[in-house]
Coordinates of C-alpha atoms in Angstrom, one line a residue:
Chain A
M1 CA 14.2 16.8 -32.4
G2 CA 14.6 12.9 -32.6
K3 CA 11.9 10.4 -33.9
R4 CA 9.1 9.5 -31.6
S5 CA 7.7 6.2 -31.3
V6 CA 5.5 4.2 -28.9
I7 CA 7.5 0.8 -27.0
P8 CA 5.1 -1.6 -25.6
F9 CA 6.7 -2.7 -21.7
G10 CA 5.2 -5.4 -20.4
P11 CA 2.8 -7.5 -19.4
Q12 CA 5.2 -9.7 -19.7
H13 CA 8.9 -8.6 -19.3
P14 CA 12.3 -10.7 -17.8
V15 CA 12.0 -7.8 -14.8
L16 CA 8.5 -7.9 -14.3
P17 CA 7.4 -10.2 -11.2
E18 CA 3.8 -9.5 -12.2
P19 CA 2.1 -8.1 -15.0
I20 CA 1.8 -4.2 -16.0
H21 CA 1.8 -2.7 -19.5
L22 CA 3.7 0.6 -20.0
D23 CA 3.1 2.4 -23.2
L24 CA 6.5 4.2 -23.7
V25 CA 6.7 7.3 -26.0
V26 CA 10.2 7.4 -26.9
E27 CA 12.3 9.9 -28.6
D28 CA 15.6 8.0 -29.8
E29 CA 16.7 6.1 -26.6
K30 CA 15.0 8.4 -24.1
V31 CA 11.5 8.2 -22.7
V32 CA 9.4 11.1 -23.3
E33 CA 6.1 9.6 -21.9
A34 CA 5.0 6.8 -19.4
I35 CA 1.0 5.8 -19.9
P36 CA 0.4 2.7 -17.8
S37 CA -1.9 0.3 -17.6
V38 CA -3.3 -2.8 -15.8
G39 CA -6.6 -4.8 -15.2
F40 CA -4.2 -8.1 -16.1
V41 CA -5.1 -9.8 -12.6
H42 CA -8.2 -8.5 -11.4
R43 CA -9.7 -10.5 -8.9
G44 CA -12.7 -8.2 -7.3
L45 CA -11.5 -9.0 -3.8
E46 CA -13.3 -6.5 -2.6
S47 CA -17.0 -7.4 -3.7
L48 CA -16.9 -10.6 -1.8
V49 CA -18.0 -8.7 0.6
T50 CA -21.7 -9.4 0.2
K51 CA -20.9 -13.1 0.0
K52 CA -18.2 -13.5 2.8
D53 CA -19.2 -12.2 6.7
F54 CA -17.0 -9.2 8.0
N55 CA -15.1 -12.0 10.0
T56 CA -14.6 -14.4 7.2
M57 CA -13.3 -10.9 5.1
A58 CA -10.4 -10.8 7.0
Y59 CA -9.6 -13.9 4.9
V60 CA -10.4 -12.6 2.3
A61 CA -7.9 -9.2 2.6
E62 CA -5.1 -10.8 3.5
R63 CA -5.3 -12.8 0.1
T64 CA -4.8 -9.5 -1.5
C65 CA -1.1 -9.7 -1.5
G66 CA 1.5 -12.8 -1.0
I67 CA 4.3 -10.8 0.1
C68 CA 2.4 -8.3 3.1
S69 CA -0.6 -10.7 3.3
F70 CA -0.1 -10.4 7.6
M71 CA -0.5 -6.6 7.1
H72 CA -3.3 -6.7 4.5
G73 CA -5.2 -9.1 7.2
M74 CA -4.3 -6.9 10.4
G75 CA -5.4 -3.0 8.2
Y76 CA -8.8 -5.2 7.9
C77 CA -9.2 -6.5 11.0
E78 CA -7.7 -3.0 12.9
C79 CA -10.1 -1.1 10.4
V80 CA -13.0 -3.1 11.6
E81 CA -11.9 -3.0 15.6
N82 CA -11.7 0.8 15.1
M83 CA -15.2 1.0 13.5
M84 CA -16.8 -1.1 16.1
G85 CA -15.4 0.7 19.3
V86 CA -12.9 -3.0 20.1
E87 CA -10.3 -2.5 22.5
V88 CA -7.6 -5.1 21.3
P89 CA -5.6 -7.1 24.3
I90 CA -2.0 -5.3 24.3
R91 CA -0.4 -8.9 23.6
A92 CA -1.8 -9.0 20.3
K93 CA -0.9 -5.4 19.6
F94 CA 2.8 -6.7 20.1
L95 CA 2.0 -9.8 18.5
R96 CA 1.2 -8.0 15.4
T97 CA 3.9 -5.4 15.4
I98 CA 6.2 -8.7 15.2
W99 CA 4.8 -10.1 12.3
S100 CA 4.4 -6.6 10.5
E101 CA 7.9 -5.8 11.0
M102 CA 9.0 -9.7 10.0
S103 CA 7.1 -9.3 6.9
R104 CA 9.0 -5.9 6.6
V105 CA 12.2 -7.8 6.6
H106 CA 11.4 -10.0 3.9
S107 CA 9.9 -8.2 2.0
H108 CA 12.3 -6.0 1.5
L109 CA 14.7 -8.8 1.1
L110 CA 13.0 -10.0 -2.0
W111 CA 13.1 -6.4 -3.3
L112 CA 16.6 -5.7 -2.8
G113 CA 17.1 -9.1 -4.8
L114 CA 14.5 -8.5 -7.2
L115 CA 16.7 -5.0 -7.5
A116 CA 19.9 -6.7 -7.9
D117 CA 18.6 -9.1 -10.5
G118 CA 17.4 -6.2 -12.2
F119 CA 20.9 -4.8 -12.3
G120 CA 22.8 -8.2 -13.3
H121 CA 23.8 -8.9 -10.0
E122 CA 22.7 -12.5 -9.6
N123 CA 25.0 -13.3 -6.9
L124 CA 23.8 -10.7 -4.7
F125 CA 19.5 -11.6 -5.3
Y126 CA 20.7 -15.0 -4.4
Q127 CA 22.1 -13.9 -1.3
C128 CA 19.4 -11.2 -0.4
W129 CA 16.9 -14.4 -0.9
R130 CA 19.0 -17.0 1.0
I131 CA 18.9 -14.4 3.7
R132 CA 15.2 -14.1 3.5
E133 CA 14.4 -17.8 3.5
R134 CA 15.5 -17.9 7.7
I135 CA 12.5 -14.9 7.8
L136 CA 10.1 -17.2 6.4
D137 CA 11.3 -20.0 8.7
M138 CA 10.6 -17.8 11.5
L139 CA 6.8 -17.5 10.0
E140 CA 6.0 -20.6 9.6
M141 CA 7.6 -21.6 13.1
T142 CA 5.3 -18.9 14.7
T143 CA 2.1 -18.9 12.6
G144 CA 2.3 -22.0 10.7
G145 CA 2.4 -20.5 7.4
R146 CA 5.1 -18.7 4.6
C147 CA 3.0 -16.9 2.7
I148 CA -0.7 -16.9 4.3
F149 CA -0.6 -16.9 8.2
S150 CA -3.9 -16.5 9.1
V151 CA -3.3 -15.2 12.3
N152 CA -5.2 -12.1 12.8
Q153 CA -9.0 -12.0 13.8
V154 CA -11.3 -9.0 14.4
G155 CA -10.3 -8.6 18.5
G156 CA -7.0 -9.6 18.3
V157 CA -4.8 -12.6 17.1
L158 CA -5.4 -16.1 16.7
K159 CA -2.4 -16.9 17.8
D160 CA 0.8 -16.7 20.5
I161 CA 4.0 -16.6 20.8
P162 CA 5.7 -18.4 23.4
D163 CA 8.8 -17.5 25.6
D164 CA 11.5 -19.8 23.9
M165 CA 10.2 -18.8 20.4
L166 CA 10.5 -15.3 20.9
K167 CA 14.4 -16.2 21.6
S168 CA 14.4 -17.9 18.5
I169 CA 13.4 -15.0 16.9
E170 CA 15.9 -12.6 18.6
E171 CA 19.1 -15.0 18.0
A172 CA 17.8 -15.9 14.0
I173 CA 18.1 -11.8 13.6
T174 CA 21.1 -11.1 15.2
D175 CA 22.4 -13.7 12.5
I176 CA 20.6 -12.0 9.7
E177 CA 21.9 -8.5 10.8
A178 CA 25.3 -10.1 10.8
E179 CA 24.9 -11.4 7.7
L180 CA 23.0 -8.1 5.8
K181 CA 26.0 -6.0 7.0
V182 CA 28.1 -8.2 4.4
V183 CA 25.4 -7.6 1.6
Q184 CA 24.7 -4.2 2.2
K185 CA 28.6 -3.6 1.7
T186 CA 28.1 -4.5 -1.9
L187 CA 24.5 -3.2 -2.4
L188 CA 25.3 0.2 -1.3
Y189 CA 29.0 0.9 -1.9
D190 CA 29.7 -1.0 -4.8
Y191 CA 31.3 0.9 -7.6
T192 CA 29.0 -1.0 -10.4
V193 CA 25.9 -0.8 -8.3
K194 CA 26.4 2.6 -7.5
S195 CA 26.9 3.2 -11.3
R196 CA 24.2 1.7 -11.9
L197 CA 21.8 3.3 -9.5
C198 CA 23.2 6.8 -8.6
G199 CA 21.3 9.9 -10.3
V200 CA 18.8 7.2 -11.7
G201 CA 15.0 8.5 -11.7
I202 CA 15.2 11.3 -9.9
L203 CA 11.7 12.2 -7.8
T204 CA 12.6 15.7 -6.2
K205 CA 10.6 16.0 -2.5
E206 CA 8.2 18.3 -4.4
Q207 CA 7.1 15.7 -7.3
A208 CA 6.6 12.9 -4.5
H209 CA 4.5 15.3 -2.7
D210 CA 2.3 16.5 -5.6
L211 CA 2.4 12.6 -7.2
G212 CA 1.2 11.3 -4.0
T213 CA 3.4 8.7 -3.4
V214 CA 4.1 7.1 -0.3
G215 CA 6.3 4.6 1.9
P216 CA 10.6 4.2 1.3
F217 CA 9.4 5.5 -2.5
M218 CA 8.6 8.6 -0.8
R219 CA 10.8 8.7 2.2
A220 CA 13.5 8.5 -0.6
S221 CA 12.8 12.0 -1.9
G222 CA 13.3 13.0 1.6
I223 CA 9.8 13.5 2.9
K224 CA 9.8 12.2 6.3
S225 CA 6.5 10.4 6.7
D226 CA 5.4 7.0 8.2
M227 CA 1.9 5.8 8.9
R228 CA 3.3 3.8 12.1
L229 CA 4.3 7.3 13.9
R230 CA 0.3 7.4 14.1
G231 CA 0.2 5.1 17.1
Y232 CA -1.3 2.0 15.9
D233 CA -0.2 -1.3 17.2
A234 CA 2.8 -1.3 19.8
Y235 CA 4.9 1.6 18.0
P236 CA 3.8 3.9 20.9
Y237 CA 5.8 1.9 22.9
L238 CA 9.0 1.5 20.7
D239 CA 11.8 3.9 19.6
F240 CA 12.2 4.8 15.9
E241 CA 12.5 7.7 13.5
P242 CA 11.4 7.3 9.9
I243 CA 14.2 6.7 7.5
T244 CA 14.9 9.2 4.8
S245 CA 17.3 10.1 2.2
D246 CA 17.5 13.6 0.0
D247 CA 18.9 11.9 -3.0
C248 CA 15.7 11.2 -4.9
D249 CA 17.1 9.0 -7.5
C250 CA 17.1 5.1 -7.6
Y251 CA 20.2 4.7 -5.3
A252 CA 18.3 6.3 -2.3
R253 CA 15.6 3.8 -2.5
C254 CA 17.8 0.9 -2.2
D255 CA 19.2 2.7 0.6
V256 CA 16.3 3.7 2.7
R257 CA 15.1 0.2 2.1
T258 CA 18.3 -1.6 3.4
R259 CA 18.1 0.7 6.7
E260 CA 14.7 -0.3 6.9
I261 CA 15.8 -3.7 7.0
F262 CA 18.2 -2.8 9.8
Q263 CA 15.6 -0.8 11.5
A264 CA 12.6 -3.4 11.4
I265 CA 15.1 -5.4 13.1
D266 CA 15.2 -3.5 16.1
L267 CA 11.8 -3.0 16.3
I268 CA 11.3 -6.5 16.7
R269 CA 14.1 -6.8 19.5
Q270 CA 12.3 -3.7 21.1
A271 CA 9.1 -5.5 21.1
I272 CA 10.2 -8.7 22.3
A273 CA 11.8 -6.8 25.0
K274 CA 8.3 -5.1 25.7
M275 CA 6.2 -8.0 25.0
P276 CA 3.1 -7.8 27.8
S277 CA 3.4 -10.5 30.3
E278 CA -0.5 -10.4 29.7
T279 CA -2.2 -13.8 28.4
D280 CA -5.3 -12.4 26.6
L281 CA -5.0 -12.6 22.6
A282 CA -8.3 -11.3 21.6
V283 CA -11.4 -10.3 22.9
Q284 CA -14.7 -11.5 21.6
V285 CA -16.9 -9.6 19.5
K286 CA -20.3 -10.1 19.6
D287 CA -21.9 -7.1 17.7
K288 CA -22.7 -6.4 14.2
P289 CA -20.5 -4.1 12.5
S290 CA -21.9 -0.3 11.5
G291 CA -20.7 3.4 10.8
E292 CA -17.6 3.4 8.8
Y293 CA -13.5 3.8 9.6
F294 CA -10.9 4.5 7.6
M295 CA -7.6 3.0 8.6
R296 CA -4.3 3.9 7.1
V297 CA -1.2 1.2 7.9
E298 CA 2.5 1.3 7.2
Q299 CA 3.0 -2.0 4.9
P300 CA 6.4 -2.5 3.2
R301 CA 5.5 -0.4 0.3
G302 CA 3.9 2.0 2.2
E303 CA 0.5 3.3 3.1
A304 CA -1.9 1.5 3.0
V305 CA -5.2 2.8 3.5
Y306 CA -8.5 0.5 4.9
Y307 CA -12.4 1.8 4.5
T308 CA -15.1 -0.4 5.8
K309 CA -18.8 0.3 5.9
G310 CA -21.0 -1.6 7.8
N311 CA -24.4 -1.8 8.0
G312 CA -25.8 -3.8 11.2
S313 CA -25.6 -7.2 9.7
M314 CA -23.0 -9.4 9.4
F315 CA -22.3 -8.4 5.9
L316 CA -20.6 -5.1 5.2
D317 CA -21.6 -2.5 2.6
R318 CA -18.3 -1.9 1.5
M319 CA -14.4 -2.8 2.2
R320 CA -12.3 -1.0 0.5
I321 CA -8.1 -1.0 0.1
R322 CA -5.8 1.1 -1.3
T323 CA -2.8 -0.3 -1.8
P324 CA 0.5 1.6 -2.0
T325 CA 1.4 0.6 -5.6
F326 CA -1.7 2.2 -6.4
A327 CA -0.6 5.4 -5.5
N328 CA 3.2 4.7 -6.4
L329 CA 2.0 4.4 -10.0
P330 CA 2.0 8.2 -11.2
G331 CA 5.6 8.8 -9.3
L332 CA 6.9 6.0 -11.3
C333 CA 5.6 7.9 -14.6
E334 CA 6.8 10.8 -13.7
T335 CA 10.4 9.2 -12.8
L336 CA 10.6 7.2 -16.3
K337 CA 10.1 10.7 -18.0
G338 CA 13.4 11.3 -19.2
A339 CA 15.6 8.3 -18.5
D340 CA 17.4 6.0 -20.8
L341 CA 15.0 3.3 -22.6
A342 CA 17.8 0.7 -20.9
D343 CA 17.0 2.0 -17.6
V344 CA 12.8 1.4 -17.5
G345 CA 13.2 -1.9 -16.0
L346 CA 15.5 -1.3 -13.2
L347 CA 12.9 2.1 -12.4
V348 CA 9.8 0.0 -12.4
I349 CA 11.1 -2.4 -9.8
T350 CA 12.7 0.6 -7.9
I351 CA 8.9 1.5 -7.0
D352 CA 8.7 -1.8 -5.7
P353 CA 5.4 -2.4 -7.5
C354 CA 3.3 -5.2 -6.2
V355 CA 0.1 -5.2 -9.1
S356 CA -2.0 -7.9 -7.7
C357 CA -1.9 -5.9 -4.2
T358 CA -3.2 -2.7 -6.8
E359 CA -5.8 -5.0 -8.7
R360 CA -7.1 -6.6 -5.8
Chain B
M1 CA -19.5 8.9 10.8
D2 CA -18.0 7.8 14.6
N3 CA -15.1 9.7 15.1
K4 CA -13.6 7.5 17.6
C5 CA -10.3 8.3 16.0
P6 CA -9.5 12.4 16.0
E7 CA -7.4 11.4 12.7
N8 CA -11.2 11.0 10.8
V9 CA -12.7 13.8 9.9
L10 CA -15.4 13.8 7.4
E11 CA -17.2 16.6 5.7
V12 CA -20.2 16.3 3.7
I13 CA -20.9 18.6 0.4
Q14 CA -22.6 18.9 -2.4
T15 CA -21.5 17.7 -5.9
S16 CA -21.1 21.5 -7.4
E17 CA -18.9 21.9 -4.4
L18 CA -16.0 19.7 -5.2
L19 CA -13.8 21.3 -7.2
V20 CA -13.4 24.6 -5.0
K21 CA -13.2 22.4 -1.6
V22 CA -10.7 20.0 -3.5
M23 CA -9.0 22.9 -4.4
E24 CA -9.1 24.3 -0.8
K25 CA -7.3 20.8 0.2
K26 CA -4.8 21.1 -1.9
K27 CA -3.5 24.6 -1.0
Q28 CA -3.6 23.7 2.5
G29 CA -1.3 21.3 1.1
L30 CA -2.6 18.1 1.7
R31 CA -2.7 14.8 0.2
L32 CA -5.1 13.0 -2.2
A33 CA -4.9 9.5 0.2
Q34 CA -7.8 7.8 -1.9
A35 CA -10.8 8.1 -3.3
C36 CA -13.4 5.5 -3.6
A37 CA -17.3 4.9 -3.9
A38 CA -19.9 2.7 -2.0
V39 CA -23.7 2.3 -2.5
T40 CA -25.6 2.3 0.8
E41 CA -29.4 2.8 1.3
G42 CA -29.8 2.7 -2.7
H43 CA -27.7 5.3 -3.2
T44 CA -23.5 6.1 -4.9
Q45 CA -21.7 7.8 -2.4
L46 CA -17.9 9.1 -3.0
S47 CA -15.5 9.4 -0.6
Y48 CA -12.3 12.0 -1.3
S49 CA -10.1 11.6 1.5
F50 CA -6.7 13.8 2.3
A51 CA -3.9 13.1 4.4
N52 CA -2.3 15.6 6.1
D53 CA 1.5 14.1 6.9
E54 CA 2.6 16.2 9.0
D55 CA -0.1 15.7 12.1
F56 CA -1.5 12.6 10.3
G57 CA -5.1 13.6 10.0
L58 CA -7.2 12.4 7.7
T59 CA -10.1 14.4 6.0
T60 CA -13.1 13.1 3.7
L61 CA -14.7 14.9 1.6
R62 CA -18.2 12.6 0.8
I63 CA -20.4 13.6 -2.0
V64 CA -23.9 11.8 -2.1
L65 CA -25.1 11.2 -5.8
E66 CA -28.6 11.1 -7.2
D67 CA -29.1 8.5 -10.0
N68 CA -26.6 9.2 -13.0
E69 CA -26.0 12.2 -11.4
E70 CA -22.8 14.0 -13.5
V71 CA -19.3 14.3 -11.2
P72 CA -16.7 16.3 -12.4
S73 CA -13.2 15.3 -12.2
I74 CA -10.9 16.7 -10.1
T75 CA -7.8 15.6 -12.5
E76 CA -7.7 18.9 -13.4
I77 CA -6.9 19.5 -9.6
I78 CA -5.0 16.4 -9.1
P79 CA -3.7 14.8 -12.0
Y80 CA -2.8 11.5 -10.3
A81 CA -6.4 11.0 -9.1
F82 CA -7.3 9.3 -12.8
F83 CA -6.5 6.0 -11.3
Y84 CA -9.2 6.7 -8.3
E85 CA -11.6 8.0 -10.9
N86 CA -11.7 5.6 -13.6
E87 CA -11.7 2.8 -11.1
M88 CA -15.5 5.0 -9.4
K89 CA -16.2 5.0 -13.5
E90 CA -16.2 1.2 -14.2
L91 CA -16.8 -0.9 -11.1
F92 CA -19.6 1.6 -10.0
G93 CA -20.7 3.3 -12.8
V94 CA -20.2 6.2 -11.5
N95 CA -20.9 9.5 -14.2
I96 CA -17.6 11.4 -14.0
K97 CA -16.8 13.9 -16.5
M98 CA -13.2 14.9 -17.9
I99 CA -10.9 12.4 -16.6
N100 CA -7.5 13.4 -17.8
L101 CA -6.8 10.0 -18.2
D102 CA -9.6 8.3 -19.2
Y103 CA -9.4 4.2 -19.5
N104 CA -13.0 4.1 -21.0
N105 CA -14.3 1.4 -18.7
K106 CA -10.9 -0.6 -19.5
L107 CA -9.0 0.0 -16.4
Y108 CA -9.3 -3.5 -14.7
R109 CA -10.1 -5.0 -18.4
I110 CA -13.1 -6.8 -16.9
E111 CA -16.5 -7.9 -19.1
E112 CA -19.2 -6.9 -16.9
D113 CA -20.7 -3.8 -16.8
T114 CA -20.1 -2.1 -13.2
P115 CA -19.7 -5.3 -11.2
F116 CA -19.7 -3.2 -7.7
L117 CA -23.4 -1.8 -8.3
P118 CA -26.0 -3.7 -6.7
K119 CA -28.1 -5.9 -9.1
G120 CA -31.3 -4.2 -10.7
K121 CA -29.3 -1.0 -9.7
E122 CA -28.0 -0.8 -13.2
E123 CA -30.8 -0.7 -15.3
A124 CA -33.1 1.5 -12.6

């Protein structure tokens, strides 16, 4: 047995976009155990529920994350809508689906860029983020914001996407798809990239289930589950199958997310083609929320769980968000066991961590 | 709970039944999707939600606690529950015993004790 020592990793580290700390127990160059700790950016957003009424909390929920902000706002609104028995107009459901899938595309492209940067391929990082800008431009065009969109409200959405903009989106995603196919060749078939990702950070199907992982991290271990199949928003009207891989390693996570971008583009296309002509965007919500509800949506990083509990007043008793990264941290610690110290940064990135989300 | 959606099933149980019920859920192959605390009508209630990834069902075990009642940790059965339990302990002051990885109220590194507990309740 080699000499054991504990090496601190983070909260400041070149591969970390956000602060997380790991105590790595290493034996020579191999990680034996990893103990995570968070708590550097806890904001207490959930506790604002006692100070902001249930409508305003939609904007607070959106600020949980700067990447999947739209889906946080949407998940919260849908949780309250289900709790209150509010039926959202069909066009609002389609609009939410389009914005959700656009968010997924830009989130996955951001991650692919970070991954490329993590394994030392800076040009690939530039290319992914350059393509991502096109999506952000479209989000800005349709919502007015690039990070925070504020288009969700309890009862529907605040903005429509007119037909000419829908046409522009279709044209833009066709261009993006073509550009992505070029990048995909390097991401998935380049020898250097494969040698860095294949066989690294194995998480078996059984481990992925037993550790409660979610999202692409889970699907890359061969579990065919996707919350969109539950049938919220416009997903029941769209054709898609969860994308999985049986390789269970870092390459599989890259492969799954890359293919999910193409899937998201296809879903946007389907949603535009099937967009209802009705013009209602929201219903008026006059009641005060009571009861409770658990809502789950498939965010770019995986299943997010929203819980709201009302008391018949304008202020909720509780709003809770269980983010995907919160669920994926135990899985990350498992993949780190037995890993080379040099791969730790890469492995942390492959779960697509969002620490601000996690701490709320 | 209003079961407007069949995915939301609620089972109210006693604290003493928690470990047995959690073991049952695990044996059924369900995944712990979330656990959280909430304070309602002066009582702290804990919710442990288990997801079925095949039919998308979500079953929540609910316990309502008496003041400072001890709750056994479920990490003996579901080791990855330690994050959830540390959060409930730190933010709501839930008296959870024997968490396999106990951060001793320093998961979120906040200075205030039990910030999510209504004011006055912590002194009661």
